[in-house]
Short mmCIF file of C-alpha atoms in Angstrom, two decimals:
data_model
loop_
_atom_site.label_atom_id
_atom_site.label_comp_id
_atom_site.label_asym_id
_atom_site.label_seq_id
_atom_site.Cartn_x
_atom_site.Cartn_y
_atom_site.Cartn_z
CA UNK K 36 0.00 0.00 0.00
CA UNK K 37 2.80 2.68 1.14
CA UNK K 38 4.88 1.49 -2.15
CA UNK K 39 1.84 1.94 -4.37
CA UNK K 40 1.15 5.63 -2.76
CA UNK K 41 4.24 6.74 -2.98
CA UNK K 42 4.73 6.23 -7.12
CA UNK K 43 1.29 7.65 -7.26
CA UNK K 44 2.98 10.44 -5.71
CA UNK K 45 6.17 10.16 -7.35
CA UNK K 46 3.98 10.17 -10.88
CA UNK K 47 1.65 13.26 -9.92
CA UNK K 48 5.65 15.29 -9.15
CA UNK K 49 7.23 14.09 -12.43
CA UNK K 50 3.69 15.24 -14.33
CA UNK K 51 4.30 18.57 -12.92
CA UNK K 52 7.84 19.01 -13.63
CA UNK K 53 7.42 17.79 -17.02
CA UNK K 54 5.43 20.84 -17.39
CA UNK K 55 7.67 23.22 -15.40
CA UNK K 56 11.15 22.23 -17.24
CA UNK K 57 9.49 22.56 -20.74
CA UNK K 58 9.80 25.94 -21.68
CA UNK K 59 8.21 25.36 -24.65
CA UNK K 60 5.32 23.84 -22.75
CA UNK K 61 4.93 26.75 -20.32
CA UNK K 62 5.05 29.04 -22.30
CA UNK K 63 2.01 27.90 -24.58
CA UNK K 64 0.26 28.02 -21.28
CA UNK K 65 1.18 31.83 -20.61
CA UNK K 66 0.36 32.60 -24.23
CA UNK K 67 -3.78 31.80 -23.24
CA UNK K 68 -3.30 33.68 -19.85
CA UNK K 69 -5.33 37.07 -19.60
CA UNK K 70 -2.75 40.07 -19.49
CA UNK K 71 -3.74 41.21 -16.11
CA UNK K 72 -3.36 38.24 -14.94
CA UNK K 73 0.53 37.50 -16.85
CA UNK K 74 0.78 40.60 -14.21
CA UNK K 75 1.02 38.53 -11.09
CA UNK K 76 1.91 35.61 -12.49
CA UNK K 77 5.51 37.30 -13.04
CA UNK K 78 6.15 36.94 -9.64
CA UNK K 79 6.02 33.23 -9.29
CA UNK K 80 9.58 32.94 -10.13
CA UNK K 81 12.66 34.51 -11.94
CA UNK K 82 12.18 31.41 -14.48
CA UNK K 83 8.64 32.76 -15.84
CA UNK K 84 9.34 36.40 -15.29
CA UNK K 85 11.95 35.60 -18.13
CA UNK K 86 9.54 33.81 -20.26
CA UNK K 87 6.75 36.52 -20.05
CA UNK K 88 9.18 39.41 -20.82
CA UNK K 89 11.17 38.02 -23.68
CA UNK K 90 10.90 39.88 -26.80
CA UNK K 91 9.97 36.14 -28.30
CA UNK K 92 6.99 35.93 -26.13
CA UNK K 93 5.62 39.29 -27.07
CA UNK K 94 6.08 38.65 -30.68
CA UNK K 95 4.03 35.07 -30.40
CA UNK K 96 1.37 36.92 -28.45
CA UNK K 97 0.95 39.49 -31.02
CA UNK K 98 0.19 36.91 -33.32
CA UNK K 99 -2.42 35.38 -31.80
CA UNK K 100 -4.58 38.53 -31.56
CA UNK K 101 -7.24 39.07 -33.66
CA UNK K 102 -7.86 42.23 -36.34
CA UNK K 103 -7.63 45.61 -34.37
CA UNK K 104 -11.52 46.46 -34.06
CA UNK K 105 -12.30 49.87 -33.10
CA UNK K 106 -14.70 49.77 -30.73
CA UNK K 107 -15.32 53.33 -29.48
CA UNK K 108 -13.71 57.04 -29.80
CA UNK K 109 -12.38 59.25 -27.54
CA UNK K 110 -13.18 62.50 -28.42
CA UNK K 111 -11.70 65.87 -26.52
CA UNK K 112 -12.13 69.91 -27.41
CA UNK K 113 -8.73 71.54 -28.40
CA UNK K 114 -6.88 73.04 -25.38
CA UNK K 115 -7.73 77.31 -25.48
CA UNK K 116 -5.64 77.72 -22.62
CA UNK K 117 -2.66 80.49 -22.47
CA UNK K 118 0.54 80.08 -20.30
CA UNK K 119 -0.14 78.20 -17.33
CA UNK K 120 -4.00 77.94 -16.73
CA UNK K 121 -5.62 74.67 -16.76
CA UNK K 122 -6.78 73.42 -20.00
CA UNK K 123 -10.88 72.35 -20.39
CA UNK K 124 -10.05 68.38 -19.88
CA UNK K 125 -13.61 67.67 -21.29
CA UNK K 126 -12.73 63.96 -22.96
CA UNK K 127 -15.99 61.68 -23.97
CA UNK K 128 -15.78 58.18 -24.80
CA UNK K 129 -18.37 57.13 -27.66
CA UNK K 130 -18.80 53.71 -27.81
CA UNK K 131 -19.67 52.11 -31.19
CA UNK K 132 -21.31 48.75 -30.36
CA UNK K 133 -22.15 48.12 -26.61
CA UNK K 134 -23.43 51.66 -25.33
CA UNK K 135 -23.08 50.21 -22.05
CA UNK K 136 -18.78 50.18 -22.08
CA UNK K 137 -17.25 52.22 -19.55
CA UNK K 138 -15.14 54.85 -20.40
CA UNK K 139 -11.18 53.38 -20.68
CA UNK K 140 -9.98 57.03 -19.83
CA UNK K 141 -11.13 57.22 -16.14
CA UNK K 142 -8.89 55.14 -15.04
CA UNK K 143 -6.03 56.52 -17.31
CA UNK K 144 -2.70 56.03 -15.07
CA UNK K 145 -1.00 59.60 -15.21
CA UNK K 146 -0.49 59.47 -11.34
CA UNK K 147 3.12 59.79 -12.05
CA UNK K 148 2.54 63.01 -13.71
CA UNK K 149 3.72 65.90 -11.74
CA UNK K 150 1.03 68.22 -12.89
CA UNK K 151 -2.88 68.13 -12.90
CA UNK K 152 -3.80 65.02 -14.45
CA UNK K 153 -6.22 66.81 -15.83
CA UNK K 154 -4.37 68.98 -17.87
CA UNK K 155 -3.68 65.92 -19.87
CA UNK K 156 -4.50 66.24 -23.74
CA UNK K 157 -4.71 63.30 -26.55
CA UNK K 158 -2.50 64.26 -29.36
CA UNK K 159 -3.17 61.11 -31.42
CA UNK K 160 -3.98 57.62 -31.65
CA UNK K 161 -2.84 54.63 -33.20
CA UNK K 162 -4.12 51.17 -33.65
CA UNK K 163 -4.98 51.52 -29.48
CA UNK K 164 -2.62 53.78 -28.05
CA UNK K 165 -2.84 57.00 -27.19
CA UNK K 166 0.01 59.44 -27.50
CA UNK K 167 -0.59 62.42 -24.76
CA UNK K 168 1.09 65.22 -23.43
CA UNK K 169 0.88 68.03 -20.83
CA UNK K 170 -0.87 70.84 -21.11
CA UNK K 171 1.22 74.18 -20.59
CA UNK K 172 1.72 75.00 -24.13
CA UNK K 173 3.82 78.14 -23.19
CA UNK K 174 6.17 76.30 -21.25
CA UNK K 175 7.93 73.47 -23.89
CA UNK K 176 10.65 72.94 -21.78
CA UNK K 177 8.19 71.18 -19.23
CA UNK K 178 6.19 69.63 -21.14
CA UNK K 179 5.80 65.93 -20.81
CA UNK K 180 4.79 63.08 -23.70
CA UNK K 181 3.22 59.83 -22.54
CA UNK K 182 2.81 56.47 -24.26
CA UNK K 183 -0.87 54.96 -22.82
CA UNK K 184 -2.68 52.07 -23.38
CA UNK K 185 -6.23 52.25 -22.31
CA UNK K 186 -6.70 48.41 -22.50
CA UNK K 187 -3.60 47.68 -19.73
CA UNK K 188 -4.05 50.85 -18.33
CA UNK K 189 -0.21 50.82 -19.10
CA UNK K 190 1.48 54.14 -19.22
CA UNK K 191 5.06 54.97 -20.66
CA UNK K 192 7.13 58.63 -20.02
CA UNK K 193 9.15 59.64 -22.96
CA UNK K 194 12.44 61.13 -22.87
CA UNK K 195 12.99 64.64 -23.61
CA UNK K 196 13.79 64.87 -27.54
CA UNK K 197 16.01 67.84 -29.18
CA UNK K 198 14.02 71.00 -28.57
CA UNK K 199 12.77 72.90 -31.12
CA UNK K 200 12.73 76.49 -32.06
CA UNK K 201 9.78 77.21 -32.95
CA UNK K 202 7.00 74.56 -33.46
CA UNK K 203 6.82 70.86 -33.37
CA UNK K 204 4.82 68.03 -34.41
CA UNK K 205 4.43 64.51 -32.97
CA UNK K 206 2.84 61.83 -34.42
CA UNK K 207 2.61 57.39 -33.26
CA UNK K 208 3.09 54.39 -35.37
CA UNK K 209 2.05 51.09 -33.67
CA UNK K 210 1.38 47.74 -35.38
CA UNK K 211 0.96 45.15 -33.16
CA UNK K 212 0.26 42.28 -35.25
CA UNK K 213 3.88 42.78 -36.70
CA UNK K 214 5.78 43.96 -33.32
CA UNK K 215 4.79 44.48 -29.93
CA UNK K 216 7.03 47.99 -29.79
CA UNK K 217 6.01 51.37 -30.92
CA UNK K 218 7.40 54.51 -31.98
CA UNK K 219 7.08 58.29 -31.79
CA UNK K 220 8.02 60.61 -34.61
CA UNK K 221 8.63 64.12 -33.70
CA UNK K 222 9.46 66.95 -36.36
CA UNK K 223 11.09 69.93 -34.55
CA UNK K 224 12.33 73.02 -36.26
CA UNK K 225 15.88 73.77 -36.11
CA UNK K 226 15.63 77.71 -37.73
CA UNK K 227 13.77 80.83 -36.53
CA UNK K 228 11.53 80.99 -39.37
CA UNK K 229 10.22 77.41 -38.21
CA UNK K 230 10.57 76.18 -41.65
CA UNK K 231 13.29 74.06 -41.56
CA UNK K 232 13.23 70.80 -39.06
CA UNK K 233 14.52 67.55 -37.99
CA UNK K 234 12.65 64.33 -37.73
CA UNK K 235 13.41 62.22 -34.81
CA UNK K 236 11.79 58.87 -33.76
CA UNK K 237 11.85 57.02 -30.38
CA UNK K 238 11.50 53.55 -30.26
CA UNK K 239 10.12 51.89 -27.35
CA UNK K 240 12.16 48.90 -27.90
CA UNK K 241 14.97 50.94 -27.32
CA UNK K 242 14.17 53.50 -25.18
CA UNK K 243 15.67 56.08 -27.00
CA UNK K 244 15.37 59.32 -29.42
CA UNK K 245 17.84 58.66 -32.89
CA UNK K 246 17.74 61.48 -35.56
CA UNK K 247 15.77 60.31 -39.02
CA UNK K 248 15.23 63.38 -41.72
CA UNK K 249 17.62 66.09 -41.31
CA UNK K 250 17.36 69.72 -42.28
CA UNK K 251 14.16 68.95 -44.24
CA UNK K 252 11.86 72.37 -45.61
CA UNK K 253 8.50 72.25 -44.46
CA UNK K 254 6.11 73.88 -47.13
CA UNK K 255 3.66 76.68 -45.89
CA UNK K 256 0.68 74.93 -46.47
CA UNK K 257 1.88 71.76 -45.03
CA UNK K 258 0.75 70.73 -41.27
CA UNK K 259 2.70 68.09 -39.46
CA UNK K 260 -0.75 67.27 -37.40
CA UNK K 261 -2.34 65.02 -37.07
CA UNK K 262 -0.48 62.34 -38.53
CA UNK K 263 -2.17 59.03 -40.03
CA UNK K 264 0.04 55.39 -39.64
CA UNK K 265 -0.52 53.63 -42.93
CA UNK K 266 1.70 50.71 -44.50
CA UNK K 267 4.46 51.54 -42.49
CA UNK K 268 4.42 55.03 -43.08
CA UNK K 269 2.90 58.48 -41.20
CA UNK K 270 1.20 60.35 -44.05
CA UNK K 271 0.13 64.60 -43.74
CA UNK K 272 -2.20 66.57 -45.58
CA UNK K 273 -1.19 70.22 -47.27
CA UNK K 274 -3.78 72.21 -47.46
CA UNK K 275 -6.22 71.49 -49.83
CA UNK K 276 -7.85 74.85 -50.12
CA UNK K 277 -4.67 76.13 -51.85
CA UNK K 278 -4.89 75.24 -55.51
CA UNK K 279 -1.69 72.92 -56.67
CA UNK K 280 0.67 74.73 -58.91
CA UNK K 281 1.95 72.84 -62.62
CA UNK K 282 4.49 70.56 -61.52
CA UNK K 283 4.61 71.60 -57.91
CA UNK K 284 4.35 69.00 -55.25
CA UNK K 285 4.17 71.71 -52.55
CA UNK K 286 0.00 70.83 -52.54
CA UNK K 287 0.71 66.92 -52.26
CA UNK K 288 0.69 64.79 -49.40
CA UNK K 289 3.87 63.74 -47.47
CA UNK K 290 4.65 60.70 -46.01
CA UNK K 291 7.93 59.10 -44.00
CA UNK K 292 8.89 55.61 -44.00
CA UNK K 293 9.47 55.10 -40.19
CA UNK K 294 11.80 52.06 -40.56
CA UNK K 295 13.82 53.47 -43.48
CA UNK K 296 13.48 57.18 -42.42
CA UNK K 297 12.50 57.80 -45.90
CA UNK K 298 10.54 61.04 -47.09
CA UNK K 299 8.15 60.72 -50.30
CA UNK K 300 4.56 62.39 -51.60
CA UNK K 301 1.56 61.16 -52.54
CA UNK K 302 -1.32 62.75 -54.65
CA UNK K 303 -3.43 65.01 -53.14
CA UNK K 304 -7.45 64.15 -52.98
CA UNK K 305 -8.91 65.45 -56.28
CA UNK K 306 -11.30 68.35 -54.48
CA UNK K 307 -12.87 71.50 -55.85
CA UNK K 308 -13.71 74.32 -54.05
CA UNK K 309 -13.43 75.61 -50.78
CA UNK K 310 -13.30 73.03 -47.70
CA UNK K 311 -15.26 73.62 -44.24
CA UNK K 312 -12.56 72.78 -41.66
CA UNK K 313 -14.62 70.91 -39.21
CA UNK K 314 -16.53 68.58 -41.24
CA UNK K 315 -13.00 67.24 -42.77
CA UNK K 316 -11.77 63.85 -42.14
CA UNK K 317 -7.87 62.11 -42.87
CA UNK K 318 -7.83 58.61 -41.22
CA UNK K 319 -7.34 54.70 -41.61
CA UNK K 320 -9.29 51.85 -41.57
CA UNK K 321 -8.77 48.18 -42.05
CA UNK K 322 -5.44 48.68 -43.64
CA UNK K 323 -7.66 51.29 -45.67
CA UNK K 324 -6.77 55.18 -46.34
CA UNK K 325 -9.60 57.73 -46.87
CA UNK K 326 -10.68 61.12 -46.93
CA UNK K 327 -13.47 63.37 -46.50
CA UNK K 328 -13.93 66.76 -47.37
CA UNK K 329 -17.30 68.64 -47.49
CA UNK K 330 -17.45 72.02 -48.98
CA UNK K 331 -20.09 74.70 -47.18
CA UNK K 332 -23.08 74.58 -49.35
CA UNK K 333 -23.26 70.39 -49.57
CA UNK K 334 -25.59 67.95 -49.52
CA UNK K 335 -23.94 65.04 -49.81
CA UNK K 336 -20.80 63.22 -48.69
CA UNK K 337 -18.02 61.57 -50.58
CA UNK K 338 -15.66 59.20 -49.27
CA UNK K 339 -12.12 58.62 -51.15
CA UNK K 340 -9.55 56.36 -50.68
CA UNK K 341 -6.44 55.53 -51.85
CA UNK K 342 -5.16 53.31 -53.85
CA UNK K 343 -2.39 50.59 -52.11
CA UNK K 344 0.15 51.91 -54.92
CA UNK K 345 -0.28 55.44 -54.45
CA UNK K 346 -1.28 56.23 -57.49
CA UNK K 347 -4.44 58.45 -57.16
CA UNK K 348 -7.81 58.39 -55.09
CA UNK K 349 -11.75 57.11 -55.49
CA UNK K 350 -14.75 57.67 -54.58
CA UNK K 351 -15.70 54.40 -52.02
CA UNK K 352 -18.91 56.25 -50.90
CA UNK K 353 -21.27 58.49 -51.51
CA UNK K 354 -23.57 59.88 -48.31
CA UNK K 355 -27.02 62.23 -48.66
CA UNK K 356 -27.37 64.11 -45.72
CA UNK K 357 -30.78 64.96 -46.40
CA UNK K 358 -32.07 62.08 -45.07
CA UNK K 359 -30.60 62.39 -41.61
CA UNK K 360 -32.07 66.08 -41.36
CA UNK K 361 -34.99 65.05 -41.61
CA UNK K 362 -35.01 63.08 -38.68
CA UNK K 363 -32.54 65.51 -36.92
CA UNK K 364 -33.84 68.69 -37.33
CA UNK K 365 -31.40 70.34 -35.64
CA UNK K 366 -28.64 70.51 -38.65
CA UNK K 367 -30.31 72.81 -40.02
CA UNK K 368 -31.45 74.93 -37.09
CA UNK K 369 -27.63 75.65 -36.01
CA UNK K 370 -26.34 79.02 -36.15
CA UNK K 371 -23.30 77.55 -38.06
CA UNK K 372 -25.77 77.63 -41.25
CA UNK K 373 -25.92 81.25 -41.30
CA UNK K 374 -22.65 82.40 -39.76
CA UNK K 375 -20.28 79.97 -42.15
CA UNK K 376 -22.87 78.96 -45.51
CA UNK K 377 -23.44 75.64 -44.23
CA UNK K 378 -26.12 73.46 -45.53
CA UNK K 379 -26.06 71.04 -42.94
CA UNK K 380 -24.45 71.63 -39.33
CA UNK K 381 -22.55 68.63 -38.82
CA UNK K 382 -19.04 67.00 -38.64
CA UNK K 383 -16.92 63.83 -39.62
CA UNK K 384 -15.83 62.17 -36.37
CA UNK K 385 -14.67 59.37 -38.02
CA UNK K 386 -14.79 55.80 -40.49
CA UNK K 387 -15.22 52.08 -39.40
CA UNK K 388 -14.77 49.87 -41.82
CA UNK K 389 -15.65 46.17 -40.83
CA UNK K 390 -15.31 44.01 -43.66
CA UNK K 391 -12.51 41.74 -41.47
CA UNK K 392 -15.58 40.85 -38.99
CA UNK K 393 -18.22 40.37 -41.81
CA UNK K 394 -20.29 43.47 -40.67
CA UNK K 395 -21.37 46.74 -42.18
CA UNK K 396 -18.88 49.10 -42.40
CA UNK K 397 -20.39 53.05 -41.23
CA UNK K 398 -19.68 56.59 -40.67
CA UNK K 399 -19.56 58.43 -37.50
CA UNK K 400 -21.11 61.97 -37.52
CA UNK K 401 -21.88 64.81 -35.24
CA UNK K 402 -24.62 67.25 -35.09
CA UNK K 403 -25.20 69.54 -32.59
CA UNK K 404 -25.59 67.71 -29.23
CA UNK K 405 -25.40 64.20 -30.84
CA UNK K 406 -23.10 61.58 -32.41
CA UNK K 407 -24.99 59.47 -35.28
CA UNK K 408 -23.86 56.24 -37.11
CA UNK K 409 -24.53 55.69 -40.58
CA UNK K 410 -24.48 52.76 -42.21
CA UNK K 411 -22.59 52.62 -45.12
CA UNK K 412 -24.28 49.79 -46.55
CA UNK K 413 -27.65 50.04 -46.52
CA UNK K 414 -27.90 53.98 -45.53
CA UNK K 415 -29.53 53.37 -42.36
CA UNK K 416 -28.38 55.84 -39.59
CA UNK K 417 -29.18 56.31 -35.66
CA UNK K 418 -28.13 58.40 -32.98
CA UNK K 419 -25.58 56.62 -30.80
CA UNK K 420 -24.50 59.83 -28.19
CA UNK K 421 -26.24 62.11 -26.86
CA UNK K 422 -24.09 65.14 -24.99
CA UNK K 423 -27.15 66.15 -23.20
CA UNK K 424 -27.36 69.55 -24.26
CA UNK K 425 -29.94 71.26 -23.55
CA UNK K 426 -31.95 72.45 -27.25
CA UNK K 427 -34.54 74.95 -26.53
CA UNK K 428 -34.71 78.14 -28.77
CA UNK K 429 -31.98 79.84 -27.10
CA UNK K 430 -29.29 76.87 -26.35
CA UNK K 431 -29.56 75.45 -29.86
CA UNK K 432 -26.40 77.77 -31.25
CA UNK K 433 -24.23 77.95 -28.48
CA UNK K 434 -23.34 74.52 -28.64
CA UNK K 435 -19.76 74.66 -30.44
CA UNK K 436 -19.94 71.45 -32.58
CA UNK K 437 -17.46 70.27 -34.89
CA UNK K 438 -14.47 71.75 -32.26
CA UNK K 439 -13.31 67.81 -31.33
CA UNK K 440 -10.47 66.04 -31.63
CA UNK K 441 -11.54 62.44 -32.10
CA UNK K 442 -9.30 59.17 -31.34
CA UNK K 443 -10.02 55.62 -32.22
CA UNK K 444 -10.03 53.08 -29.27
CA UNK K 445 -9.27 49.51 -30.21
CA UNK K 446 -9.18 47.00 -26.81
CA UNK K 447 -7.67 43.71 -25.64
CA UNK K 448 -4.46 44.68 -27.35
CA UNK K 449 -2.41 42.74 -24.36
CA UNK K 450 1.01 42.54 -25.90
CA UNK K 451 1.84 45.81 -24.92
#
């Protein structure tokens, strides 16, 4: 009896060493382990700290995700502030499917920050990050650039990079299904007349800020902000209001190869006439580039992408907003309509495609006081947000829509 219970023990031991001593083994277990929970897991021993942080194990995990699905927007109001005084901090989170998601942002981990948390503002997004900064806009020498991931609740400080003369742009580029690391590229101006700049990027693999594009000449109608990650590259806008000149590029886009630290153009969206700032729209979607601009006196929509070689842009969509006025009356009642020619009162927030998950793809537009979706299949449309604004005869115009800066927010991206 004692012999058989002790090889029953014996057996049970070996089983579990097996598992232990096979790297290989344990570390297909990890791989299925919730993030949070890889968290305290690292503190079993030294041996599966090492397996959970090795650049290996973040690569496999990346793998295993799924398509990046955006799944709500965060959407803020510019900072107005001047010098030192606290910037409006008003960020909403829109979710796009379940209404009922909690806003990622309120527990946003800037306790290390050694200013008001919130002074924070989003300058950009990418595939489920968030690049952020301070707030004191006068002050550049104190300013401070985070790295967060709403999913992990993760937060990174960057280094200082070379100050800049004059202005500066920043801009993220994240994949992770190809790398679990991201990077920052910053263009700061190197001469007084803020014309002439350096491109830096910071990789988080890394750590560090190395120097790209050197001494490059920023065109007058070119703006460095926001930046769009696309194939590898951050692509910018000129602006489109100022017609292109015979063989100029000075009106054409510009992109930079963050790998190679390679500058190049791209065609510029074929547009006529005059664009209305706040209804237009420069972002990706499902490995998918498009654009919307919307001229004052439209009725309709048009949605152009790009071609994978570059080579010029179509029309993907085509959107009458007459439709959703009906319903809404209040795009037409908006002071906007009278003060700047508008038709319609109402901005592009942003496009979901979601052809990877088999579902329709949509738009996301504001009106005043509301965020609607529109379907860009079928043309159906509903109101998803409401900001709870107040729309009797006197609050209608004061509410200042269109003024947002809106970020995509993609979840469950765990190897970061």
């Amino acid at each position: 009896m004692w012999l058989s219970r002790c090889t029953s023990s014996q057996f049970k031991l070996s089983s579990e060493e097996l598992v232990l001593n096979d790297e290989d083994l344990l570390t297909l277990i990890l791989l299925r382990v919730p993030y949070r929970k890889l968290k305290t897991f690292k503190c079993v021993s030294k041996k599966w700290l090492y397996l959970i942080t090795t650049p290996r194990f973040s690569r496999v995990r990346c793998n295993l995700l799924p398509p990046v699905r955006a799944s709500g927007l965060f959407i803020q109001r510019p900072p107005i502030a001047l010098f030192c005084q606290p910037c409006p901090n008003e960020v909403y989170f829109v979710p796009l499917d379940d209404l009922n998601t909690r806003n990622p942002y309120e527990t946003a981990a800037f306790a290390n920050d050694p200013f008001d948390p919130e002074r924070i503002r989003i300058l950009g997004s990418c595939n489920g990050l968030l690049l952020c900064s301070t707030c004191l806009l006068a002050f550049r020498d104190v300013i401070t650039t985070y790295v967060y991931n709403p999913s992990t609740n993760k937060l990174d400080i960057l280094p200082k990079h070379p100050p800049a003369n004059g202005v500066e742009y920043l801009s993220l580029a994240f994949d992770p299904l190809k790398s679990p690391h991201y990077k920052v590229i910053a263009y700061v101006t190197t001469s007084q007349a803020d014309s002439i700049g350096d491109f830096h990027v910071y990789s988080s693999e890394t750590g560090t800020w190395s120097l790209s594009v050197q001494s490059f000449y920023l065109a007058l109608d070119m703006c460095l902000e926001p930046g769009v990650y696309w194939h590898g590259c951050i692509y910018w806008l000129g602006d489109l209001n100022i017609q292109p000149v015979l063989g100029s590029t000075a009106s054409d886009g510009l992109y930079l190869n963050v790998d190679e630290g390679r500058l190049g153009t791209f065609p510029r969206p074929p547009i006529n006439g005059k664009l209305t700032s706040r209804s237009s729209y420069f972002g990706e979607s499902e490995d998918h580039l498009h654009f919307i601009g919307v001229c004052p006196n439209a009725t309709s929509v048009g949605v152009y992408e790009l071609k994978s070689d570059y080579s010029e842009w179509f029309i993907k969509y085509w959107i009458d907003l007459a439709p959703i006025s009906k319903v809404f009356p209040e795009m037409t009642k908006h002071k906007a309509c009278y003060v700047d020619g508008n038709t319609y009162a109402f901005a592009v927030l942003s496009l979901i495609r979601r052809e990877n998950f088999q579902e329709d793809s949509f738009l996301v537009l504001e009106i005043p006081g509301k965020v609607i979706r529109y379907n860009l299949v079928d043309a159906s449309f509903k109101a998803i947000w409401d900001f709870a604004v107040d729309f009797g005869v006197e609050k209608v115009d004061i509410w200042r829509f269109g003024r947002f800066k809106v970020w995509q927010y993609i979840e469950a991206l765990s190897c970061v």
